[in-house]
Short mmCIF file of C-alpha atoms and ligand atoms in Angstrom, two decimals:
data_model
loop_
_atom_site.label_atom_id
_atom_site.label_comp_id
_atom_site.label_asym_id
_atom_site.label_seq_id
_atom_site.Cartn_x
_atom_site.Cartn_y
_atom_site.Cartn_z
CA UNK A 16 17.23 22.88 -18.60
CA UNK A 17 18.82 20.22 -16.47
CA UNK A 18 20.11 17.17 -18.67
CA UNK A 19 20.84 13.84 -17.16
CA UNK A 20 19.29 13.79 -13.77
CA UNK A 21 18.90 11.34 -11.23
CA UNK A 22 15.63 9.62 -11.03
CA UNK A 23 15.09 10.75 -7.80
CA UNK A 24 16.13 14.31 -8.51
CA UNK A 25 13.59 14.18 -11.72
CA UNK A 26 10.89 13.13 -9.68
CA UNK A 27 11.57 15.29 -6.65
CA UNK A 28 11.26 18.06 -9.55
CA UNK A 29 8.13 17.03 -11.09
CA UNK A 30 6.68 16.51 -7.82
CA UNK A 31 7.45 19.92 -6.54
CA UNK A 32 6.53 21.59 -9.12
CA UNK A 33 2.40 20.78 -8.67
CA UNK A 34 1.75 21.98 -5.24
CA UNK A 35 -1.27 22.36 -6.37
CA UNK A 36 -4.16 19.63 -6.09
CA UNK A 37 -6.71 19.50 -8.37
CA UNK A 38 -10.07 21.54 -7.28
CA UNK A 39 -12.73 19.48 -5.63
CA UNK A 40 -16.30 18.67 -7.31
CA UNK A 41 -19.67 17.01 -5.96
CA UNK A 42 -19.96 13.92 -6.84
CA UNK A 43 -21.99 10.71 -6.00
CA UNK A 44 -21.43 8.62 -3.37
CA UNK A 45 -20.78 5.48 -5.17
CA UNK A 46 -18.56 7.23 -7.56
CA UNK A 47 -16.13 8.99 -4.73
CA UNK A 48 -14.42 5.02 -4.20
CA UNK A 49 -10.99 5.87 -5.01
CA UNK A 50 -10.72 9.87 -4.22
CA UNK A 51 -9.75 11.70 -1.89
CA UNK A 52 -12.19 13.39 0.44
CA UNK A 53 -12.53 17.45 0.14
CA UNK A 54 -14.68 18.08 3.39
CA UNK A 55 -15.15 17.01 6.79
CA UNK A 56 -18.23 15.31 7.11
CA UNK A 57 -20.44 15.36 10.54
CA UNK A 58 -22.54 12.60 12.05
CA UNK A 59 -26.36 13.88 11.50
CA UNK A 60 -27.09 11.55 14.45
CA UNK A 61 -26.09 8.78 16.99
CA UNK A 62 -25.63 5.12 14.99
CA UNK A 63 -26.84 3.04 16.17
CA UNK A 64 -29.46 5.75 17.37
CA UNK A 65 -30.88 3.87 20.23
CA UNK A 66 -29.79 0.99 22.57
CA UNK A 67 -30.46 -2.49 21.37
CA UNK A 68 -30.09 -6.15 20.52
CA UNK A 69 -26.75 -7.73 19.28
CA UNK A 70 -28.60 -11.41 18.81
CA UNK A 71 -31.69 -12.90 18.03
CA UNK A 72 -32.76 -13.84 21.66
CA UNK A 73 -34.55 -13.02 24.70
CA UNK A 74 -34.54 -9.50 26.58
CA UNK A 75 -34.78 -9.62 30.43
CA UNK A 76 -33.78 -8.35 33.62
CA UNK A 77 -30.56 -9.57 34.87
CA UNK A 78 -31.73 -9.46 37.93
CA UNK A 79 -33.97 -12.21 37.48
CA UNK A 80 -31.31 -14.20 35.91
CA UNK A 81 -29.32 -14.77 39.16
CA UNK A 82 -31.79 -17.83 40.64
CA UNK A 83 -31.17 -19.48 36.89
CA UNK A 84 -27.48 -19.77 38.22
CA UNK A 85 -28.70 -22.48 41.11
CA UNK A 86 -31.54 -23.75 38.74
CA UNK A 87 -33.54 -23.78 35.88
CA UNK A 88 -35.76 -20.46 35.33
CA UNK A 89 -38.92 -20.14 33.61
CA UNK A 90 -39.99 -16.57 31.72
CA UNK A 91 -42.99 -15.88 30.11
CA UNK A 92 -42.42 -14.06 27.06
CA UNK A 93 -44.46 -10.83 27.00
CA UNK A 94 -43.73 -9.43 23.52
CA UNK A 95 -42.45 -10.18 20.10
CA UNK A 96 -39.70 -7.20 19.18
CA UNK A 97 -39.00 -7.24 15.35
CA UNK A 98 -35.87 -5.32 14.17
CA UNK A 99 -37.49 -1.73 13.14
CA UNK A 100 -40.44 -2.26 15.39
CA UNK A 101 -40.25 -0.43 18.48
CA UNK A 102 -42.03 -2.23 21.40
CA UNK A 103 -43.73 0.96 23.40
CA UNK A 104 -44.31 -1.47 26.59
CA UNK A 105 -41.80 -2.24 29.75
CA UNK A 106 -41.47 -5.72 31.27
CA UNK A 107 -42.28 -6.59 34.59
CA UNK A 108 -39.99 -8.45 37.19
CA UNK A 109 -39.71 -12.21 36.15
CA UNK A 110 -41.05 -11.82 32.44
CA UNK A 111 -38.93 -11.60 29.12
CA UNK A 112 -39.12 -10.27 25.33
CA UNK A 113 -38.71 -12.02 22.50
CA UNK A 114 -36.13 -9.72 20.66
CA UNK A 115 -34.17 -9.64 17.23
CA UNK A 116 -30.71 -8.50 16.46
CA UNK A 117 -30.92 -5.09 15.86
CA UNK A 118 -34.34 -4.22 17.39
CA UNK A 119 -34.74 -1.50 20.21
CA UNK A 120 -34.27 -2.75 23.88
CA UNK A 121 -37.53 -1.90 25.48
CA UNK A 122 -38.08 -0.60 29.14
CA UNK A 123 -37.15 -2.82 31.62
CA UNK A 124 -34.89 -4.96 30.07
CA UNK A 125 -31.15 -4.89 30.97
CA UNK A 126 -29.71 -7.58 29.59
CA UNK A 127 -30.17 -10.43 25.99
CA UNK A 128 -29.48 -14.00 25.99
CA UNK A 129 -29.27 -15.40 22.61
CA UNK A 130 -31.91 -17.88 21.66
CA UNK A 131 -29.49 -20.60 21.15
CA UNK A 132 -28.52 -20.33 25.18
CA UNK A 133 -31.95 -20.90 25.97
CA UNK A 134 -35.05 -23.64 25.73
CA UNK A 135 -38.10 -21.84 23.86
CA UNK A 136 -41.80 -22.32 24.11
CA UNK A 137 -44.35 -20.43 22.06
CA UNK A 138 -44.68 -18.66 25.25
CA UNK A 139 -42.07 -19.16 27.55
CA UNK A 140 -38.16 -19.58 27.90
CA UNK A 141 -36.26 -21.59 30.09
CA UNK A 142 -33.14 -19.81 30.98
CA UNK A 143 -30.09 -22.20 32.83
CA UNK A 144 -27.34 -19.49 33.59
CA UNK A 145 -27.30 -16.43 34.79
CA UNK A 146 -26.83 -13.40 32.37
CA UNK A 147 -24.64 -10.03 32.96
CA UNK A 148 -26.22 -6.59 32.73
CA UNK A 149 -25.87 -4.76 29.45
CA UNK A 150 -25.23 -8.67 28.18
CA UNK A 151 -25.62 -8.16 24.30
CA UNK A 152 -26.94 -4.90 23.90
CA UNK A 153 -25.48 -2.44 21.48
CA UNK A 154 -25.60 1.23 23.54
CA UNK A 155 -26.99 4.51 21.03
CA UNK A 156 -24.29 5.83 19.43
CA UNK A 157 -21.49 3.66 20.24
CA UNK A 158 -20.45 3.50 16.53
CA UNK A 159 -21.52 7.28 15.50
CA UNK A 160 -22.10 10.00 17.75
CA UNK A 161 -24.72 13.01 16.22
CA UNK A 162 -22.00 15.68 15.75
CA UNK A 163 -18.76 14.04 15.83
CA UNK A 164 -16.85 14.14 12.67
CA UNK A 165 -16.80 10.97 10.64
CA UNK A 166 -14.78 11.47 8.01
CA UNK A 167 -12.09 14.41 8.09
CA UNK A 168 -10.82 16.29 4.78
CA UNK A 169 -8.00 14.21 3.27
CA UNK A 170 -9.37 10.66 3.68
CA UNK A 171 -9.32 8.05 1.15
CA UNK A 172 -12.28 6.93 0.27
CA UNK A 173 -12.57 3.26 0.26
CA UNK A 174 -15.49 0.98 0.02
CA UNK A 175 -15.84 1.14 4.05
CA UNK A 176 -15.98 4.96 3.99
CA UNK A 177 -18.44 4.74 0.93
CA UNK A 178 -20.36 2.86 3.55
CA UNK A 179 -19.83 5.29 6.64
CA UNK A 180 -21.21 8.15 4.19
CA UNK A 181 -24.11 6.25 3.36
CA UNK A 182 -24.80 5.66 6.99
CA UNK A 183 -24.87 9.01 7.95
CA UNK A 184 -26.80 9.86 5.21
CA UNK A 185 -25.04 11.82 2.64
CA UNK A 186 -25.89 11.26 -1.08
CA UNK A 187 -23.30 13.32 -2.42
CA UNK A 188 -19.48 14.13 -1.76
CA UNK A 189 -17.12 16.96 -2.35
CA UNK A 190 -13.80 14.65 -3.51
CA UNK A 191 -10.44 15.95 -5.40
CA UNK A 192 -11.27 15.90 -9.05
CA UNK A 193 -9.63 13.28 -11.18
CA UNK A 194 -6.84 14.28 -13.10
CA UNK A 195 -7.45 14.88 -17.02
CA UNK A 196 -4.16 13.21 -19.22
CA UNK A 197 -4.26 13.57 -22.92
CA UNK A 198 -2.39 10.84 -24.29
CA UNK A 199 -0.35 11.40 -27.36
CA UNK A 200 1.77 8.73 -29.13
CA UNK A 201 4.09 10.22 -32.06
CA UNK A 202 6.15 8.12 -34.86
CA UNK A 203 5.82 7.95 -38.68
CA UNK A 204 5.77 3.90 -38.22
CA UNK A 205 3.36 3.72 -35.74
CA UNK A 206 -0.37 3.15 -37.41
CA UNK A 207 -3.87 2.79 -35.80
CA UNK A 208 -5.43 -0.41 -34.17
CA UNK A 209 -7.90 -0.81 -37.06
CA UNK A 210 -5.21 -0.69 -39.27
CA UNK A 211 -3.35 -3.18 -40.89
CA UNK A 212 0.55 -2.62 -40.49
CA UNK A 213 2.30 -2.12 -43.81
CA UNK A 214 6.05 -2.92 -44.41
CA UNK A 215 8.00 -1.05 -41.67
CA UNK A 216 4.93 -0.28 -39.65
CA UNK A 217 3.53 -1.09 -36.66
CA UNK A 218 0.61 -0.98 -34.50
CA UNK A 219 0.45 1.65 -31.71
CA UNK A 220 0.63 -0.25 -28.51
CA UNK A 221 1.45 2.84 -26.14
CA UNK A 222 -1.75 4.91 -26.61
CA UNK A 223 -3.21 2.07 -25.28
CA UNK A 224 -0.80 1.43 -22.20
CA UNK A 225 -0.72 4.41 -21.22
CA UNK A 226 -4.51 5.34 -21.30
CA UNK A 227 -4.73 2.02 -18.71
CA UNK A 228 -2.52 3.69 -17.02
CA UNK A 229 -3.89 6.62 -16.58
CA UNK A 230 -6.97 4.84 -15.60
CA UNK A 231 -5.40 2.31 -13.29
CA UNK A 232 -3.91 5.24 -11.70
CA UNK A 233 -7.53 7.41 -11.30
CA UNK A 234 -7.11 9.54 -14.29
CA UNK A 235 -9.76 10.34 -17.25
CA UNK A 236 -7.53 9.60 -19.85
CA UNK A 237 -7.86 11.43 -23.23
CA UNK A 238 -6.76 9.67 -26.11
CA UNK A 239 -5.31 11.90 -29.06
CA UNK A 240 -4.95 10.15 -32.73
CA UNK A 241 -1.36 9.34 -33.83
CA UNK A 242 0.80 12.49 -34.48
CA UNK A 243 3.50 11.92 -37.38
CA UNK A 244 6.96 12.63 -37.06
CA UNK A 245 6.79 16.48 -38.40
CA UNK A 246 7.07 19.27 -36.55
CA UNK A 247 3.83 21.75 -36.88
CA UNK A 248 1.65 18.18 -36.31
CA UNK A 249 3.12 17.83 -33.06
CA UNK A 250 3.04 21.78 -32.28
CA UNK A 251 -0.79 21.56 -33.24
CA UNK A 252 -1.48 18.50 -31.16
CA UNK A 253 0.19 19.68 -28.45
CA UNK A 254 -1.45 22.89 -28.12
CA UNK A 255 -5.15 21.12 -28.42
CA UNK A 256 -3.91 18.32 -25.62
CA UNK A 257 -2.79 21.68 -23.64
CA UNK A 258 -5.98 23.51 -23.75
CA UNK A 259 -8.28 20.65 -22.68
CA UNK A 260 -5.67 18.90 -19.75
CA UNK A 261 -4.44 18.94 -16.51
CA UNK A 262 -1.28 16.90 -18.10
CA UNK A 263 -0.10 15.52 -21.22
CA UNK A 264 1.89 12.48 -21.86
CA UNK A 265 3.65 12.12 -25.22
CA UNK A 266 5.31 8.71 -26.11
CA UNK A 267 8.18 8.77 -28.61
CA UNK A 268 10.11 11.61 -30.37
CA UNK A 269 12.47 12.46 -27.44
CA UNK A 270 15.41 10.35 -28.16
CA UNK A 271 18.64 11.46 -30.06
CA UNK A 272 17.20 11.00 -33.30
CA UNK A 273 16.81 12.63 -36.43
CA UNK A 274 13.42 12.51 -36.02
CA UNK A 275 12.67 13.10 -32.57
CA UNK A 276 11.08 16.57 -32.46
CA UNK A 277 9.29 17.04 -29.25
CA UNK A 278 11.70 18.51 -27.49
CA UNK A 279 12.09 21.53 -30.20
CA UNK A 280 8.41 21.58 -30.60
CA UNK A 281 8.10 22.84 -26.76
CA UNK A 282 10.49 25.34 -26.65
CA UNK A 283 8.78 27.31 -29.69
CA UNK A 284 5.67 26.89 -27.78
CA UNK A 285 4.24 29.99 -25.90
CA UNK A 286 4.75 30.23 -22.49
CA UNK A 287 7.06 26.69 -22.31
CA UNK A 288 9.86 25.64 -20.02
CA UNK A 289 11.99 22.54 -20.45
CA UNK A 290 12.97 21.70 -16.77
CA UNK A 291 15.28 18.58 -17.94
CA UNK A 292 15.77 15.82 -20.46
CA UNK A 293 17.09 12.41 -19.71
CA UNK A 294 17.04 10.81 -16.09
CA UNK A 295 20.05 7.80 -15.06
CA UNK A 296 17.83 5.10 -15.35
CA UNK A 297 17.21 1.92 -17.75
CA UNK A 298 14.71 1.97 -19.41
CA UNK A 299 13.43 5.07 -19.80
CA UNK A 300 16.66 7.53 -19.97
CA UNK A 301 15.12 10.04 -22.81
CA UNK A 302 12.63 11.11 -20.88
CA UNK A 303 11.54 15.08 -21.14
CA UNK A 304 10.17 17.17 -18.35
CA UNK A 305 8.47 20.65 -19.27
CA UNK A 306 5.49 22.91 -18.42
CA UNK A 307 3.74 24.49 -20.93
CA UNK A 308 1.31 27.54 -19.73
CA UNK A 309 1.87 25.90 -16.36
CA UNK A 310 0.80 22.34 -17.70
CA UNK A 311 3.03 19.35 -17.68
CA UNK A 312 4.17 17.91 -20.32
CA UNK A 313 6.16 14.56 -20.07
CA UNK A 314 7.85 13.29 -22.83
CA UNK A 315 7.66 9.16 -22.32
CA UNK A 316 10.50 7.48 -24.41
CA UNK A 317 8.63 5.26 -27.10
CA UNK A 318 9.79 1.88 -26.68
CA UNK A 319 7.08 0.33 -24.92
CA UNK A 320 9.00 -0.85 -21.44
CA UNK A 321 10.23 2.59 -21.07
CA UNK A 322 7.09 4.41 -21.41
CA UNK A 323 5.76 2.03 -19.16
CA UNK A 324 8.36 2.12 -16.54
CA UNK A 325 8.34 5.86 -16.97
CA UNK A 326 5.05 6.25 -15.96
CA UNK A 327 5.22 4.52 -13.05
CA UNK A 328 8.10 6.10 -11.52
CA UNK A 329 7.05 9.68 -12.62
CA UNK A 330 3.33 9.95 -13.68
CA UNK A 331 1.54 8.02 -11.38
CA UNK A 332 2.91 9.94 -8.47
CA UNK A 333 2.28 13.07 -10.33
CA UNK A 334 -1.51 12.08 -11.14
CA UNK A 335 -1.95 10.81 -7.11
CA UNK A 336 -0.12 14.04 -6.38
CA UNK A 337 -2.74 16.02 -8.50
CA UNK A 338 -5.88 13.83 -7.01
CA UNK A 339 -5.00 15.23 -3.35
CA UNK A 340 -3.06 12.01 -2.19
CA UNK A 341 -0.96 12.27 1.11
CA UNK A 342 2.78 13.24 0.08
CA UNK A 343 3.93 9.78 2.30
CA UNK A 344 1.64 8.03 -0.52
CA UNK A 345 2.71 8.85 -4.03
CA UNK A 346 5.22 6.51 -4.51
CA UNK A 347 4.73 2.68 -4.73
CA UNK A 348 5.56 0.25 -2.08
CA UNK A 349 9.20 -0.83 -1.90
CA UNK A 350 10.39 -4.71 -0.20
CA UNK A 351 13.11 -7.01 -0.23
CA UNK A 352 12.87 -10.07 -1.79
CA UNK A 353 15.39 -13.02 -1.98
CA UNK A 354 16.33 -13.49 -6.06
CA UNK A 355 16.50 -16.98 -7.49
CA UNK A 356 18.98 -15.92 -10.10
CA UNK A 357 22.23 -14.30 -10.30
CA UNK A 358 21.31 -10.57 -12.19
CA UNK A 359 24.17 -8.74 -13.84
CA UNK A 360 25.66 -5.35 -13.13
CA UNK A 361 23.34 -2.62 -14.18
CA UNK A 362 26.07 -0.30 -15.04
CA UNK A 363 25.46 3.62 -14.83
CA UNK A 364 22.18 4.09 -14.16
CA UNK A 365 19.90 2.32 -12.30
CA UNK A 366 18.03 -0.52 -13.34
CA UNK A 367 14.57 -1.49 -13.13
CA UNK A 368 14.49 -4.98 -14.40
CA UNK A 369 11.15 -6.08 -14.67
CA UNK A 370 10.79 -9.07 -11.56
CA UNK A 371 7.98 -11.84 -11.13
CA UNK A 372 7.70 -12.13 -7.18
CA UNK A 373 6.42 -14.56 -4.55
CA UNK A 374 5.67 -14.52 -1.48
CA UNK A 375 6.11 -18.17 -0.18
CA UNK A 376 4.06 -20.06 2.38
CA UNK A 377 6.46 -18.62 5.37
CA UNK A 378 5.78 -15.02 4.08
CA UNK A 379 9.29 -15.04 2.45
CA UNK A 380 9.64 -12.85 -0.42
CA UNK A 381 11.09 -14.30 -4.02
CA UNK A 382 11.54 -12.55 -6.87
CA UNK A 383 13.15 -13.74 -10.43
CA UNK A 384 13.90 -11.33 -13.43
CA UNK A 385 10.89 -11.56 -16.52
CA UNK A 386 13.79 -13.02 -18.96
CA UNK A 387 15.00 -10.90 -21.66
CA UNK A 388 15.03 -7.54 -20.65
CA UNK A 389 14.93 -5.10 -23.96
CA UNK A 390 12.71 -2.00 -23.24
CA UNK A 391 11.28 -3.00 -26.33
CA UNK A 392 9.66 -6.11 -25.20
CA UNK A 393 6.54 -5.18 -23.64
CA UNK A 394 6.16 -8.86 -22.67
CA UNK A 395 8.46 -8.62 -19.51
CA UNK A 396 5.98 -6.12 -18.59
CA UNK A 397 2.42 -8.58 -19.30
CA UNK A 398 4.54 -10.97 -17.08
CA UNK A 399 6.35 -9.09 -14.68
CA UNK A 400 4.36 -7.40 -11.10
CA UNK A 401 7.23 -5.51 -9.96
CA UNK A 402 10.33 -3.74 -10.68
CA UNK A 403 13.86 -5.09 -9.47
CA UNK A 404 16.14 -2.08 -8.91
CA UNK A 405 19.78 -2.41 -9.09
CA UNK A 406 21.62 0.31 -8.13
CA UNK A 407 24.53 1.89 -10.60
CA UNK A 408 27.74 1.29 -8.11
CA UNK A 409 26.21 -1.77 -7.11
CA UNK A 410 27.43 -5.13 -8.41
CA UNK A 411 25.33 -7.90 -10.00
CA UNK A 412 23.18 -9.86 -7.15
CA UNK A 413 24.06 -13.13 -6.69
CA UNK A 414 21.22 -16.00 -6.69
CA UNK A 415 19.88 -15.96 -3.03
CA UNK A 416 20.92 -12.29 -2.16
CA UNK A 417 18.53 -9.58 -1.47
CA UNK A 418 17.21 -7.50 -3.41
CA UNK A 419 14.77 -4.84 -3.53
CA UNK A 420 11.84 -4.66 -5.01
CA UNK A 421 9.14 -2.27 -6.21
CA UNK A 422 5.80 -2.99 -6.74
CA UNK A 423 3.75 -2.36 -10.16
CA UNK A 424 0.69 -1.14 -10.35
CA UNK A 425 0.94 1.05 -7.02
P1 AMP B 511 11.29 6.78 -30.50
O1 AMP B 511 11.52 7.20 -29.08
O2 AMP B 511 10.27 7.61 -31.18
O3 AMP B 511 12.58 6.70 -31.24
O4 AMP B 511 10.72 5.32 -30.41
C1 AMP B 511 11.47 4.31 -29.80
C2 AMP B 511 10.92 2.96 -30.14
O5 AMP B 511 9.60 2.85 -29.61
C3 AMP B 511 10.79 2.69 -31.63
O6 AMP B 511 11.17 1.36 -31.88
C4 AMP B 511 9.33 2.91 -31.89
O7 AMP B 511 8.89 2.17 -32.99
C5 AMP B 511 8.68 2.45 -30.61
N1 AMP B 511 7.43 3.14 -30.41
C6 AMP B 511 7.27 4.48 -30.42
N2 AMP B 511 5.99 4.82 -30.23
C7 AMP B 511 5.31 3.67 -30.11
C8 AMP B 511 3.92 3.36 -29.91
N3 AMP B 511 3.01 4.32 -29.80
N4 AMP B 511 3.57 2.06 -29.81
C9 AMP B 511 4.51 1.10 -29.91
N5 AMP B 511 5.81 1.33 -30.09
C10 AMP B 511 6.22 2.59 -30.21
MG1 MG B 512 9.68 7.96 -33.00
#
């Protein structure tokens, strides 16, 4: 077991450890926003699958268009052309269609000139200007060719490929499968929702967090009741969580104290490895890596901001990890941000202070600290959107230096 690791290190480590993404499943369309794609997916046919209109106007020959440049033409109009209504005829020389955005371009006609551009009669137009070939027509299968590949393996699927599936007519998807976290919050003090706290109590907040979380992040969270603070609870609970979970999150019980007793819980468990406890960073330094029967367990630290933080700097990468995300995308955006307020040294580990920033009307970037910063005060994290990190060597920031800046919720 490594002890007192580097957050980077700790993450590289949890990271590397699941090479392996989740297995795909079939799912429907609608429900694949979010996922990653597990197939390549081919174009059935052309889109749009024949040539036609881009306006509501008038199909002609372009040819005939040329005299309108000198003066004002006249065109009978031959044929009304809904969208979805083929017209099976051809125009002749000097005669136009009446023809809607969308609907095939008939025979004959090279060229559309919106209605607005035009004076109509019930059975004529009279055209002023002359009008290029291929003037507002959409050409088959200039979006979507039949047998190209659409979508390749990999993708993210986002409300425009939800779309582009729909298109080419496929009902249902083979996408990463999310990832299953049981959610586990320990402590003799800590009692249900429904419950009202007695003396000493109080009410668990990070069941709740981190289930968000683990939606936020694309995960089917799994919410296990509060385990007290003695050891064969926590062995049993952690064995069910096991059995039924891609990964399992514990909150609390990995500290130095007398009653923290995840850590020995693990190691008696069959087939467990501790890979390292406590990573240089504030909030959050207790927290425990292992595997049990090749499932991760993390041990979050219990005070609220910590399990919080925690999660974002090791879970949530984990979980997009698991749910087939591209390695350049597991962590969350980083920027710089001008701070409005001197911040003090963060001392030997580094420091995510919990930031509130800006961007300004130029596109400048502000950020100021939450306020009080205890990892107990979940508040700094219902106000704050990102993360300030201060770096140990590094001295306080000064009001109006740089700093950068992490974004929550990534
Ligand atoms: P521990 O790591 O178990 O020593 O807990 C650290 C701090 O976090 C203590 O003040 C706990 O009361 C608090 N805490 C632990 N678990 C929870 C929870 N599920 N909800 C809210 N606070 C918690
Ligand atoms: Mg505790």
């Amino acid at each position: 077991m490594k002890k007192y690791i580097e957050v980077d290190v700790a993450r590289a480590m949890i990271l590397g450890d699941s090479d392996k993404v989740l297995p795909p499943e079939k799912i429907d369309l609608l429900a694949s926003l979010g996922r990653i794609l597990c197939q390549d997916v081919v174009a059935d046919r052309d889109l749009p699958p024949a040539d036609n209109s881009a306006m509501d106007g008038y199909g002609l020959r372009a040819a005939d268009s040329v005299a309108a440049g000198t003066r004002p033409l006249r065109l009978p109009v031959v044929a009304d052309i809904p969208a979805g209504k083929p017209w099976p005829g051809q125009i002749a020389a000097g005669e136009a269609v009446r023809i809607m955005t969308g609907a095939p371009i008939p025979d004959g006609v090279d060229a559309v000139v919106k209605r607005e551009l035009v004076e109509e009669f019930a059975d004529a137009i009279i055209l002023k200007k002359e009008v290029a070939v291929g003037n507002d027509i959409r050409r088959a299968g200039e979006d979507i060719k039949a047998g190209e590949i659409v979508l390749v393996n990999g993708t993210l699927i986002t409300p425009a490929v939800v779309g582009m599936l729909a298109a080419v007519g496929v009902p249902y998807i083979s996408v990463v499968r999310k990832p299953r976290v049981a959610v586990l919050a320990t402590g003799d003090e800590i009692v249900d929702f429904g419950q009202v706290p007695g003396p000493g109590k109080i009410r668990n907040s990070n069941s709740f967090s981190m289930a968000a979380l683990v939606l936020q992040a694309g995960g089917l969270p799994q919410v296990f009741p509060i385990t007290r603070d003695e050891p064969s609870f926590i062995r049993q609970a952690l064995l069910d969580a096991v059995s039924g979970s891609d990964l399992v999150l514990t909150s609390g019980g990995v500290s130095m104290g007398d009653y923290d007793f995840i850590q020995d819980v693990i190691r008696d468990l069959p087939e467990a490895e501790i890979l390292f406890w406590q990573v240089k960073m504030k909030p959050g330094k207790p927290l425990l890596y292992s595997q049990v029967a090749a499932t991760p367990i993390i041990g979050l630290p219990g005070n609220p901001v910590s399990t919080m933080v925690s999660f974002e700097q090791f879970v949530r990468p984990l979980m997009k990890k698991m749910a087939g995300f591209p390695e350049a995308e597991l962590l969350p955006p980083r920027e710089m941000a001008t701070v409005l307020e001197d911040l003090s040294s963060p001392g030997d580990r580094r420091h995510y202070a919990r930031g509130i920033a800006r961007r300004d009307s130029n596109g400048g970037l502000t950020v100021q600290s939450t306020g009080l910063q205890g990892s107990g005060m979940l508040n700094s994290m219902v106000k704050g959107n990102c993360l300030i990190i201060q770096e140990p060597a590094a001295a306080g920031a000064r009001s109006g230096d740089k700093v950068e800046i992490e974004w929550l919720g990534y």
